Short mmCIF file of C-alpha atoms in Angstrom, two decimals:
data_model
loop_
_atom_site.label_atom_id
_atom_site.label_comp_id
_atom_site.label_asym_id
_atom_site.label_seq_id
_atom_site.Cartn_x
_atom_site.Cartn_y
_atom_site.Cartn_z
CA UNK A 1 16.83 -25.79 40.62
CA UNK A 2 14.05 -27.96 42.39
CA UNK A 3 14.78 -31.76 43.74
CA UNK A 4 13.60 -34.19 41.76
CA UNK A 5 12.83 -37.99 42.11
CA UNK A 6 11.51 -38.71 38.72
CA UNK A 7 13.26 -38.56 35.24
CA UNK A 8 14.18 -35.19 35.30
CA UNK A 9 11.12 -33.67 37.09
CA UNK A 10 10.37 -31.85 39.99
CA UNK A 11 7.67 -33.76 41.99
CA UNK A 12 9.81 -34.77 45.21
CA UNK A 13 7.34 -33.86 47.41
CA UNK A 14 4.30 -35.43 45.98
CA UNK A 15 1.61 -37.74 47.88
CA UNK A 16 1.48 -41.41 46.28
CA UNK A 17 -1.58 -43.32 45.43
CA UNK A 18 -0.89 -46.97 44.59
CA UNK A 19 -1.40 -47.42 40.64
CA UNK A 20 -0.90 -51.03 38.38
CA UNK A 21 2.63 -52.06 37.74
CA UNK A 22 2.05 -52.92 33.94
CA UNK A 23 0.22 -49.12 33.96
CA UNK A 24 3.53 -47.42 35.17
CA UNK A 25 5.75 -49.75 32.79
CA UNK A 26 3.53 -48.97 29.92
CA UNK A 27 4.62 -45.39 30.59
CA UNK A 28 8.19 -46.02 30.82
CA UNK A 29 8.09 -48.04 27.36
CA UNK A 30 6.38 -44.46 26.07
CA UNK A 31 9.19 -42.35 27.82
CA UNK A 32 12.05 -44.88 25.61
CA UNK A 33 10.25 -44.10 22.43
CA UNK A 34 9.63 -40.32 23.10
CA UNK A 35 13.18 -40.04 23.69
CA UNK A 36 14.26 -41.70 20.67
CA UNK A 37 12.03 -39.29 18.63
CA UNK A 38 13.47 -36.23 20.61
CA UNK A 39 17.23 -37.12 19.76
CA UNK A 40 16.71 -38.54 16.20
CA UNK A 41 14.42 -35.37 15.41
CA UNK A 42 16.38 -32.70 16.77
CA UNK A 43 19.45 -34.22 15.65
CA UNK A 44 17.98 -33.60 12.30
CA UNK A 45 17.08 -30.15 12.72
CA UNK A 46 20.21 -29.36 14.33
CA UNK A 47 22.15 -31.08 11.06
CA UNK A 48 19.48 -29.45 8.49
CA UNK A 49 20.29 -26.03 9.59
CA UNK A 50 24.11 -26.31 9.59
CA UNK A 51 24.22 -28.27 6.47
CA UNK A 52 21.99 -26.21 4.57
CA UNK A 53 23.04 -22.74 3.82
CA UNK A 54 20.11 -20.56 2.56
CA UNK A 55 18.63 -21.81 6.18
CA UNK A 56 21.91 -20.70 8.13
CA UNK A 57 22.35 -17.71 6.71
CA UNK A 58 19.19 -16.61 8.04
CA UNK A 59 19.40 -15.50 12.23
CA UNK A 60 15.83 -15.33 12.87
CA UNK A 61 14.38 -17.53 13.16
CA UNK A 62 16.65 -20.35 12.22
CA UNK A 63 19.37 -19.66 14.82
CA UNK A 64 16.63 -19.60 17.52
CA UNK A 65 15.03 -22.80 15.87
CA UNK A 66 18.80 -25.01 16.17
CA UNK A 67 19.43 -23.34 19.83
CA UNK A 68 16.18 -24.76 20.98
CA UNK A 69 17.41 -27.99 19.28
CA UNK A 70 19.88 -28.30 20.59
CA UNK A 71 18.49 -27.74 24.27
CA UNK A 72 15.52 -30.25 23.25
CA UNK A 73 18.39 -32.89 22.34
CA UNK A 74 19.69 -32.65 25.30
CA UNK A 75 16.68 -33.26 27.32
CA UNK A 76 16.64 -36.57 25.21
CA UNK A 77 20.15 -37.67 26.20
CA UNK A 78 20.10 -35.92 29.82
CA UNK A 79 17.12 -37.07 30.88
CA UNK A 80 15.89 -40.81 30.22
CA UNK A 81 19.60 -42.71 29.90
CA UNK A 82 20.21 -41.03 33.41
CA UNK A 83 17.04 -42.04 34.91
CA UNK A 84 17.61 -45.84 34.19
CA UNK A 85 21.51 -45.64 35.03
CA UNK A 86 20.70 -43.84 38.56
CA UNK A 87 17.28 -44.90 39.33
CA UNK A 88 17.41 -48.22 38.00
CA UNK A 89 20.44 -49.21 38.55
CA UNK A 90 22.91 -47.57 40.99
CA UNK A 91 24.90 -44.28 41.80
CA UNK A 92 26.24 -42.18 44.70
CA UNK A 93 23.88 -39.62 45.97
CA UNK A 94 26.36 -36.98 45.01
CA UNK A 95 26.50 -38.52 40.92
CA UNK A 96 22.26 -38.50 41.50
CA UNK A 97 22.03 -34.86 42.48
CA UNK A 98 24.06 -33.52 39.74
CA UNK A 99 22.33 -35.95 37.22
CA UNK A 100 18.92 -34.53 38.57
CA UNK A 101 19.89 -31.05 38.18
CA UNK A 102 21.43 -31.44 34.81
CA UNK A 103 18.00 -32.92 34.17
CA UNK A 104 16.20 -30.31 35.01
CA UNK A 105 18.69 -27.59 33.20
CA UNK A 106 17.83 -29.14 30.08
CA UNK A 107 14.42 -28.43 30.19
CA UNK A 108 14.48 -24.90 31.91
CA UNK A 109 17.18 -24.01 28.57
CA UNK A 110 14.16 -25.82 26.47
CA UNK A 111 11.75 -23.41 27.93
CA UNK A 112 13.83 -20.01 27.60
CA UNK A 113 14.86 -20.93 24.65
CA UNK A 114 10.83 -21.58 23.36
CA UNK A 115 10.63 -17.63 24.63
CA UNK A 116 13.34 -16.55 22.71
CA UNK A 117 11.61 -17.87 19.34
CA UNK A 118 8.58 -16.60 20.75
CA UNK A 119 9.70 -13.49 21.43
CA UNK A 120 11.00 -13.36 18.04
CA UNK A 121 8.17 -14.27 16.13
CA UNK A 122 6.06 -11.62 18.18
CA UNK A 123 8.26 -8.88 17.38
CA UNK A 124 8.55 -10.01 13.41
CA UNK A 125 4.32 -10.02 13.36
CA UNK A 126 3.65 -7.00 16.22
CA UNK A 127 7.08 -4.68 14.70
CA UNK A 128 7.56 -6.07 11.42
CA UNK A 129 10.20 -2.77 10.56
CA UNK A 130 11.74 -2.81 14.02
CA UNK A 131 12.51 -6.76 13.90
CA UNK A 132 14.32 -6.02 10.52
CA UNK A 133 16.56 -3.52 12.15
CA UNK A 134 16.58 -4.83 15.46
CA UNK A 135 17.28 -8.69 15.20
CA UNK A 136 20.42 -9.00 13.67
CA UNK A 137 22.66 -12.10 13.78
CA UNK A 138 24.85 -10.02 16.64
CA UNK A 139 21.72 -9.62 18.72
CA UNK A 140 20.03 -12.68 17.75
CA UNK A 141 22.79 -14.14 19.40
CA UNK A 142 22.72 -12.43 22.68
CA UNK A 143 19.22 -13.31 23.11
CA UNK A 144 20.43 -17.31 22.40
CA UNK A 145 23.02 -16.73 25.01
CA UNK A 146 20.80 -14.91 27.35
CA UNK A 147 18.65 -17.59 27.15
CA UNK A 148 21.19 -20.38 28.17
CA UNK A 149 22.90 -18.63 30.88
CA UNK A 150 20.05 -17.24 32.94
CA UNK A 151 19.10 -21.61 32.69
CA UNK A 152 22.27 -22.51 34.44
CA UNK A 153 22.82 -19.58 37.07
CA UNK A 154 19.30 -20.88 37.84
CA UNK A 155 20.10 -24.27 38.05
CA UNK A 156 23.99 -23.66 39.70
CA UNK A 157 21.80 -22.15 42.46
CA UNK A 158 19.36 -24.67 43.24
CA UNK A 159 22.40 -27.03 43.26
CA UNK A 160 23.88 -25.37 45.83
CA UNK A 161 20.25 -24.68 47.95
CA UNK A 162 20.07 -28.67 47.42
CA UNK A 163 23.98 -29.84 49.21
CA UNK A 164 22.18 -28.53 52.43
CA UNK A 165 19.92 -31.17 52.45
CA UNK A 166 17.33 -28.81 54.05
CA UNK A 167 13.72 -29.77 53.02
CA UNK A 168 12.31 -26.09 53.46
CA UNK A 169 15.05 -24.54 51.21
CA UNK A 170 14.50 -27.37 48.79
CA UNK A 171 10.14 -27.13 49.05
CA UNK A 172 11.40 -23.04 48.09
CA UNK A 173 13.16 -23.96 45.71
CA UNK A 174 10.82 -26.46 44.03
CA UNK A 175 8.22 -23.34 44.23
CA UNK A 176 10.75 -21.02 42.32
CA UNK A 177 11.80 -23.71 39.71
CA UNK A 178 8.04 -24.32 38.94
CA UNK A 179 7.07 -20.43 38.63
CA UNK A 180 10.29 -19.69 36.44
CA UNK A 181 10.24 -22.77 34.52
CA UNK A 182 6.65 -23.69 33.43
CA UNK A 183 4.29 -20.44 35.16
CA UNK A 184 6.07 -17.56 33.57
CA UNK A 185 7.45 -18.81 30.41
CA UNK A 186 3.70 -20.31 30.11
CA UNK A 187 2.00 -16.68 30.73
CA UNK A 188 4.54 -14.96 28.15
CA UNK A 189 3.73 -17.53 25.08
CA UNK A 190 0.36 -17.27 25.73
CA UNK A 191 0.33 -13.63 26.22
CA UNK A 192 2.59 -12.86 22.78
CA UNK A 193 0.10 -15.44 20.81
CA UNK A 194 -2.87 -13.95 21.61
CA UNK A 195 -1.25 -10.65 20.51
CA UNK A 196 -0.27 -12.14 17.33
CA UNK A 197 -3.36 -13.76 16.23
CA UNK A 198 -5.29 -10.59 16.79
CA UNK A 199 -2.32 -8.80 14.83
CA UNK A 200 -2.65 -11.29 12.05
CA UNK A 201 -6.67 -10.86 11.71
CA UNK A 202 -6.32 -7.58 11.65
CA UNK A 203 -3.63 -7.71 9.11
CA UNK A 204 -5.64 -10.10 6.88
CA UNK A 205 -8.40 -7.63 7.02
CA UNK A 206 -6.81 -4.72 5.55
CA UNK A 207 -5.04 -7.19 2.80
CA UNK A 208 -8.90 -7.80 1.50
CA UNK A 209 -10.03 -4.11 1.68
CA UNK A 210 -6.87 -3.35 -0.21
CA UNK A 211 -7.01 -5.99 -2.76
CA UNK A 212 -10.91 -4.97 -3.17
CA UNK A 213 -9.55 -0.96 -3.89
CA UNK A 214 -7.07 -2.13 -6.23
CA UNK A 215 -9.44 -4.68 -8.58
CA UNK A 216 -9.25 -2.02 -11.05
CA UNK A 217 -5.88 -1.67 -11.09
CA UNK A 218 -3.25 -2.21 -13.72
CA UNK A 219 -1.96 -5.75 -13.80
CA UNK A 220 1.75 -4.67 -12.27
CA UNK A 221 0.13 -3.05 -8.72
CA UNK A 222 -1.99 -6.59 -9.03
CA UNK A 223 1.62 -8.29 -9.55
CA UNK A 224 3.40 -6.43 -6.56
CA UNK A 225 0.08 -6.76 -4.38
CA UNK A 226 0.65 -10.93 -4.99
CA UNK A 227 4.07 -11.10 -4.03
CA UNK A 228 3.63 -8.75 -0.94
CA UNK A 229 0.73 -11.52 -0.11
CA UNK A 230 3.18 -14.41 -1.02
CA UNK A 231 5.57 -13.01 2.00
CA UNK A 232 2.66 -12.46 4.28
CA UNK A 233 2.11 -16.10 3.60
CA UNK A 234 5.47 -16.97 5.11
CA UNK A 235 5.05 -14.83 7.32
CA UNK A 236 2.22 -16.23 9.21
CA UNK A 237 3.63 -19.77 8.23
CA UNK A 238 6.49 -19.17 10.29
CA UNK A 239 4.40 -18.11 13.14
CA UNK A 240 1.95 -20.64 12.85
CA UNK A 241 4.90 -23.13 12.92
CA UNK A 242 5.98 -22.09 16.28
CA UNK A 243 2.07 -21.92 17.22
CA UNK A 244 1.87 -25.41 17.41
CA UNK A 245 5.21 -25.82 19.11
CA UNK A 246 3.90 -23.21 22.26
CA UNK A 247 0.56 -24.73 22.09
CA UNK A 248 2.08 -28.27 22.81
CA UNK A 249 4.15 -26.79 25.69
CA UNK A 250 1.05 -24.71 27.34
CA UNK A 251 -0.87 -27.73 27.21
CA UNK A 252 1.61 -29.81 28.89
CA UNK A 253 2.41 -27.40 31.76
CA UNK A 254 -0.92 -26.92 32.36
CA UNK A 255 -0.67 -30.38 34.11
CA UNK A 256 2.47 -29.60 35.48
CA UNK A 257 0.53 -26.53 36.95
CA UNK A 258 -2.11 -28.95 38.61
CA UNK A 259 0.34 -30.64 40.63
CA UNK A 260 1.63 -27.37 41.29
CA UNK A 261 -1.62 -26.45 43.08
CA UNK A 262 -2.54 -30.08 44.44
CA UNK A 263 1.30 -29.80 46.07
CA UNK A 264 0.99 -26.23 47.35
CA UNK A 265 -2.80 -26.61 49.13
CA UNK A 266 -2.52 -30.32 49.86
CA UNK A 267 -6.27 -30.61 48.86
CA UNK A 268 -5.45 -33.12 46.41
CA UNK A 269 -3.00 -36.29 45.92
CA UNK A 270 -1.21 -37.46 42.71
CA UNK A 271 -0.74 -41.19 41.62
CA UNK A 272 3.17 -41.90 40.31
CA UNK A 273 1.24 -43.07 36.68
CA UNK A 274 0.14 -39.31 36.84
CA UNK A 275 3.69 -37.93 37.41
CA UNK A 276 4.64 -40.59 34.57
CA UNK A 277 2.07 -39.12 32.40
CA UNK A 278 3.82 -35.73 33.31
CA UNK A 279 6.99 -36.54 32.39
CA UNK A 280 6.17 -38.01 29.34
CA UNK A 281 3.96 -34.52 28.35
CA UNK A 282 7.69 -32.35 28.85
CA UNK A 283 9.24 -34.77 26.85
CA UNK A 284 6.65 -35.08 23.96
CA UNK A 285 7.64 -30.69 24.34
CA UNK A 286 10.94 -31.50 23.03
CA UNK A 287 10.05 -34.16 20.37
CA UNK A 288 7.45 -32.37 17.94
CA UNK A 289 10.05 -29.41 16.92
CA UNK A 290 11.31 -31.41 13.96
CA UNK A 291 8.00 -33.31 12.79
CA UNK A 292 6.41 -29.53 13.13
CA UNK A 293 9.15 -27.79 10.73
CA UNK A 294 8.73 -30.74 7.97
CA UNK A 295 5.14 -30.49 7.85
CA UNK A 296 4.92 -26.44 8.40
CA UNK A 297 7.83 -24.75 6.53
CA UNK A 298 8.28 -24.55 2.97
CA UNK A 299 12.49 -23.43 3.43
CA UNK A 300 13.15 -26.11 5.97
CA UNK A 301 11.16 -29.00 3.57
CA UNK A 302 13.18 -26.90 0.83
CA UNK A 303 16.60 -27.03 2.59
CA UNK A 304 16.28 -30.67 3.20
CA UNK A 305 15.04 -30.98 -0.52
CA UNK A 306 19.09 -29.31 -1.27
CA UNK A 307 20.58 -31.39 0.96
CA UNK A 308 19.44 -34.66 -0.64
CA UNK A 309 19.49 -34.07 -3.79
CA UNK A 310 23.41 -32.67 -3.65
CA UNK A 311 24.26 -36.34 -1.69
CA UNK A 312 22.54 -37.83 -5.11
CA UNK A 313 25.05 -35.66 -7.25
CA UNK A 314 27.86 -36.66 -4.94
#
């Protein structure tokens, strides 16, 4: 969906201001090393997961975690390469408007597929027993696939809104790719984190009333008290892992909303170093996943732990 004129963005229908030449270079320099973090990163959470079995084994949240991957390393070979083959240097019109809406597929399948883990990790805080029974590998894979396909019948359609070359069907269509792509999937992480960091104070609440009640104890309720803490632990790890994830993708749309409003009322103009800086914001979405997982969870640091030390033995 949406026209774009930018590296896989939607801001065709933006007013210029006139900004430095070294200012928007300096931003095109960022977008070439961005990109090279977002396909040597997810690259390596794509091969951690599939190499490493105790993490593949396990559908939520590591199947989630290597389809959103995989969506984020596409963004990283969609998006930039295109830009500086069709912008830069030359193709038809027709070659353009596919590469444009590939563009933007790429990071409407990022998006969803930031929901689905989302969505997961809500439902494994907010229904710990019915996310055991409910998110099975069979499931956990319809959500994936849900996920994917509802990004390209999006996508197929603004493709075909866009061959008409009518600019009121493609100004609509911009308006529906923003809402779908960055305003709801923005309003649903937010809403399911709130939720989940009032579930998790809550739940941290009773664990020190209960641990208070049982100082008396014997030492084995003590013992089983610890190691239901220890997976309470991981618990919240996991969701503060995809915390920080969301968190950089709200922030990021929250520009992208801006423009939104500057386009819709016309009260305001954008420079193209601000649509730059855009750009470069939904790109840095798909480049923390990996640094985020090294630093945040013990089974993926674990799983890569494995994996070297087996190539060692080898």
């Amino acid at each position: 969906m949406a026209s774009t004129n930018e590296s896989g963005s939607i801001f065709a229908n933006t007013t210029f201001k006139g900004d430095p030449k070294p200012l928007l270079e300096a931003f095109d320099y960022i977008k070439i090393f961005i990109t090279v973090g977002i396909i040597v990163g997810n690259s390596l959470v794509i091969y951690v997961i599939m190499a490493v079995r105790s993490l593949r084994e396990h559908a939520s949240p590591n199947w989630y975690i290597l389809s959103l991957g995989i969506a984020d390393l596409l963004v990283g070979l969609v998006n930039n390469p295109g830009y500086y083959i069709c912008l830069r240097v030359s193709c038809s019109p027709l070659v353009k408007k596919v590469w444009l809406h590939c563009a933007n597929f790429t990071f409407l399948a990022s998006s969803y597929n930031l929901c689905a883990l989302t969505l997961d990790r809500y439902m494994a805080v907010i229904h710990p027993f019915r996310h055991h029974a409910f998110m099975t590998p069979a499931r956990c894979i319809s959500v994936i696939v849900t996920a994917w396909v509802a990004s390209l019948l999006l996508q197929l359609i603004g493709f075909i809104v866009s061959l008409d070359n009518d600019p009121l069907a493609n100004y609509i269509d911009t308006i529906i790719y923003v809402i779908l792509a960055n305003t709801i999937p923005s309003v649903f992480v937010i809403f399911s984190y709130v939720r989940i960091l009032i579930q998790v104070r809550r739940h941290k609440k009773q664990i020190e009333t209960h641990e208070m009640q049982l100082a008396a104890n014997s030492h084995e309720i003590i013992q089983r008290e610890k190691s239901t803490k220890r997976i309470g632990n991981r618990v919240r790890t996991s969701w503060a892992t995809v915390g920080i994830v969301v968190l950089v993708f709200v922030t990021s749309n929250a520009f992208v909303q801006y423009w939104f409003i500057c386009t819709l009322s016309g009260s305001c103009s954008t420079s193209p170093a601000f649509i730059k800086f855009l750009v470069a914001g939904r790109y840095i979405n798909s480049c923390v996943n990996f640094f985020v997982y090294v630093i945040m969870k013990e089974d993926f640091r674990c799983g890569i732990r494995k994996m070297m030390s087996c190539k060692r033995e080898n």
